[in-house]
PDB file of C-alpha atoms in Angstrom:
ATOM      1  CA  MET A   1       6.230   3.573  -7.933  1.00 79.00           C
ATOM      2  CA  GLU A   2       7.241   6.030  -5.243  1.00 85.00           C
ATOM      3  CA  PRO A   3       5.551   5.922  -1.799  1.00 84.00           C
ATOM      4  CA  GLN A   4       3.993   9.380  -2.267  1.00 82.00           C
ATOM      5  CA  GLU A   5       2.452   8.332  -5.572  1.00 84.00           C
ATOM      6  CA  ALA A   6       1.060   5.157  -3.996  1.00 84.00           C
ATOM      7  CA  VAL A   7      -0.581   7.188  -1.236  1.00 79.00           C
ATOM      8  CA  ARG A   8      -2.151   9.525  -3.818  1.00 79.00           C
ATOM      9  CA  GLN A   9      -3.507   6.569  -5.776  1.00 77.00           C
ATOM     10  CA  LEU A  10      -5.107   5.134  -2.655  1.00 77.00           C
ATOM     11  CA  GLU A  11      -6.566   8.533  -1.767  1.00 78.00           C
ATOM     12  CA  CYS A  12      -8.377   8.500  -5.106  1.00 74.00           C
ATOM     13  CA  ALA A  13      -9.527   4.897  -4.682  1.00 75.00           C
ATOM     14  CA  ILE A  14     -10.840   5.554  -1.192  1.00 75.00           C
ATOM     15  CA  ASP A  15     -12.593   8.751  -2.290  1.00 67.00           C
ATOM     16  CA  ALA A  16     -14.251   6.893  -5.151  1.00 64.00           C
ATOM     17  CA  SER A  17     -15.138   3.702  -3.267  1.00 62.00           C
ATOM     18  CA  LEU A  18     -15.806   4.523   0.367  1.00 60.00           C
ATOM     19  CA  ASP A  19     -17.583   7.128   2.455  1.00 62.00           C
ATOM     20  CA  GLU A  20     -14.284   8.074   4.083  1.00 62.00           C
ATOM     21  CA  THR A  21     -11.993  10.905   3.085  1.00 61.00           C
ATOM     22  CA  GLY A  22      -9.136   9.396   1.126  1.00 58.00           C
ATOM     23  CA  GLN A  23      -6.509  11.853   2.308  1.00 62.00           C
ATOM     24  CA  ARG A  24      -7.099  11.049   5.954  1.00 66.00           C
ATOM     25  CA  ALA A  25      -7.192   7.286   5.513  1.00 70.00           C
ATOM     26  CA  ALA A  26      -4.391   6.930   2.959  1.00 74.00           C
ATOM     27  CA  ALA A  27      -1.975   9.116   4.925  1.00 77.00           C
ATOM     28  CA  GLY A  28      -1.772   6.353   7.528  1.00 80.00           C
ATOM     29  CA  TYR A  29      -0.239   4.067   4.909  1.00 85.00           C
ATOM     30  CA  ARG A  30       2.697   6.371   4.077  1.00 87.00           C
ATOM     31  CA  PRO A  31       5.115   4.799   6.621  1.00 89.00           C
ATOM     32  CA  THR A  32       4.219   1.352   5.284  1.00 91.00           C
ATOM     33  CA  PHE A  33       4.944   2.373   1.693  1.00 90.00           C
ATOM     34  CA  GLU A  34       8.208   3.996   2.776  1.00 91.00           C
ATOM     35  CA  ARG A  35       9.245   0.812   4.578  1.00 93.00           C
ATOM     36  CA  VAL A  36       8.524  -1.281   1.487  1.00 94.00           C
ATOM     37  CA  ALA A  37      10.479   1.174  -0.676  1.00 93.00           C
ATOM     38  CA  GLU A  38      13.465   0.895   1.682  1.00 93.00           C
ATOM     39  CA  HIS A  39      13.469  -2.914   1.607  1.00 93.00           C
ATOM     40  CA  ALA A  40      12.512  -3.524  -2.017  1.00 92.00           C
ATOM     41  CA  ASP A  41      11.874  -1.461  -5.127  1.00 88.00           C
ATOM     42  CA  GLY A  42       9.142   0.538  -6.809  1.00 89.00           C
ATOM     43  CA  SER A  43       7.447  -2.567  -8.137  1.00 91.00           C
ATOM     44  CA  ALA A  44       6.965  -3.828  -4.573  1.00 93.00           C
ATOM     45  CA  VAL A  45       5.393  -0.485  -3.647  1.00 92.00           C
ATOM     46  CA  TYR A  46       3.134  -0.870  -6.683  1.00 91.00           C
ATOM     47  CA  ASP A  47       2.187  -4.422  -5.646  1.00 93.00           C
ATOM     48  CA  LEU A  48       1.282  -3.195  -2.171  1.00 93.00           C
ATOM     49  CA  ALA A  49      -0.761  -0.324  -3.594  1.00 90.00           C
ATOM     50  CA  CYS A  50      -2.646  -2.742  -5.844  1.00 91.00           C
ATOM     51  CA  ASP A  51      -3.374  -5.113  -2.962  1.00 92.00           C
ATOM     52  CA  LEU A  52      -4.650  -2.288  -0.764  1.00 90.00           C
ATOM     53  CA  ALA A  53      -6.662  -0.779  -3.625  1.00 87.00           C
ATOM     54  CA  ASP A  54      -8.298  -4.178  -4.208  1.00 90.00           C
ATOM     55  CA  ASP A  55      -9.395  -4.160  -0.566  1.00 88.00           C
ATOM     56  CA  VAL A  56     -10.766  -0.636  -0.934  1.00 84.00           C
ATOM     57  CA  VAL A  57     -12.689  -1.492  -4.096  1.00 83.00           C
ATOM     58  CA  SER A  58     -14.194  -4.434  -2.194  1.00 86.00           C
ATOM     59  CA  GLY A  59     -15.501  -1.962   0.397  1.00 84.00           C
ATOM     60  CA  ASP A  60     -12.848  -2.320   3.085  1.00 84.00           C
ATOM     61  CA  CYS A  61     -10.462   0.322   4.366  1.00 82.00           C
ATOM     62  CA  PRO A  62      -7.497  -1.561   5.835  1.00 87.00           C
ATOM     63  CA  SER A  63      -6.143  -0.242   9.094  1.00 87.00           C
ATOM     64  CA  PRO A  64      -2.462   0.736   9.210  1.00 87.00           C
ATOM     65  CA  ALA A  65      -1.790  -2.579  11.003  1.00 92.00           C
ATOM     66  CA  GLU A  66      -3.561  -4.504   8.236  1.00 93.00           C
ATOM     67  CA  ALA A  67      -1.584  -2.542   5.636  1.00 92.00           C
ATOM     68  CA  ASN A  68       1.624  -3.499   7.462  1.00 94.00           C
ATOM     69  CA  ALA A  69       0.619  -7.161   7.384  1.00 96.00           C
ATOM     70  CA  THR A  70      -0.044  -6.884   3.646  1.00 95.00           C
ATOM     71  CA  ALA A  71       3.338  -5.191   3.206  1.00 95.00           C
ATOM     72  CA  ASP A  72       5.038  -8.029   5.078  1.00 96.00           C
ATOM     73  CA  ARG A  73       3.380 -10.524   2.747  1.00 95.00           C
ATOM     74  CA  VAL A  74       4.456  -8.545  -0.334  1.00 94.00           C
ATOM     75  CA  LEU A  75       8.036  -8.348   0.934  1.00 94.00           C
ATOM     76  CA  ASN A  76       8.095 -12.041   1.863  1.00 93.00           C
ATOM     77  CA  ASP A  77       6.685 -13.040  -1.519  1.00 86.00           C
ATOM     78  CA  ARG A  78       9.390 -11.025  -3.260  1.00 80.00           C
ATOM     79  CA  ALA A  79      12.110 -12.573  -1.119  1.00 70.00           C
ATOM     80  CA  TYR A  80      11.012 -16.038  -2.232  1.00 59.00           C
ATOM     81  CA  THR A  81      10.451 -15.246  -5.896  1.00 56.00           C
ATOM     82  CA  ASP A  82      13.318 -12.917  -6.790  1.00 55.00           C
ATOM     83  CA  GLY A  83      15.744 -13.073  -3.914  1.00 51.00           C
ATOM     84  CA  GLY A  84      14.548  -9.765  -2.552  1.00 48.00           C
ATOM     85  CA  ALA A  85      15.180  -6.601  -4.400  1.00 47.00           C
TER      86      ALA A  85
END
């Protein structure tokens, strides 16, 4: 998954699940997705998008700092399970 696609997916999830505008909220995650894409692969971007979408469906809208923390966890998990990407 490409970072731009991940942002679009979260825009839709936020629009459908929260009272916030998805474009505004999801745009703040773009640098996080780009960082994950630089350090891993598209499947890591997908994993991050899924984790953030799960939060959104639960009624939360993670801040950019929370998204970065989730990204760090995704990257760390990948480093331990597949030697990084």
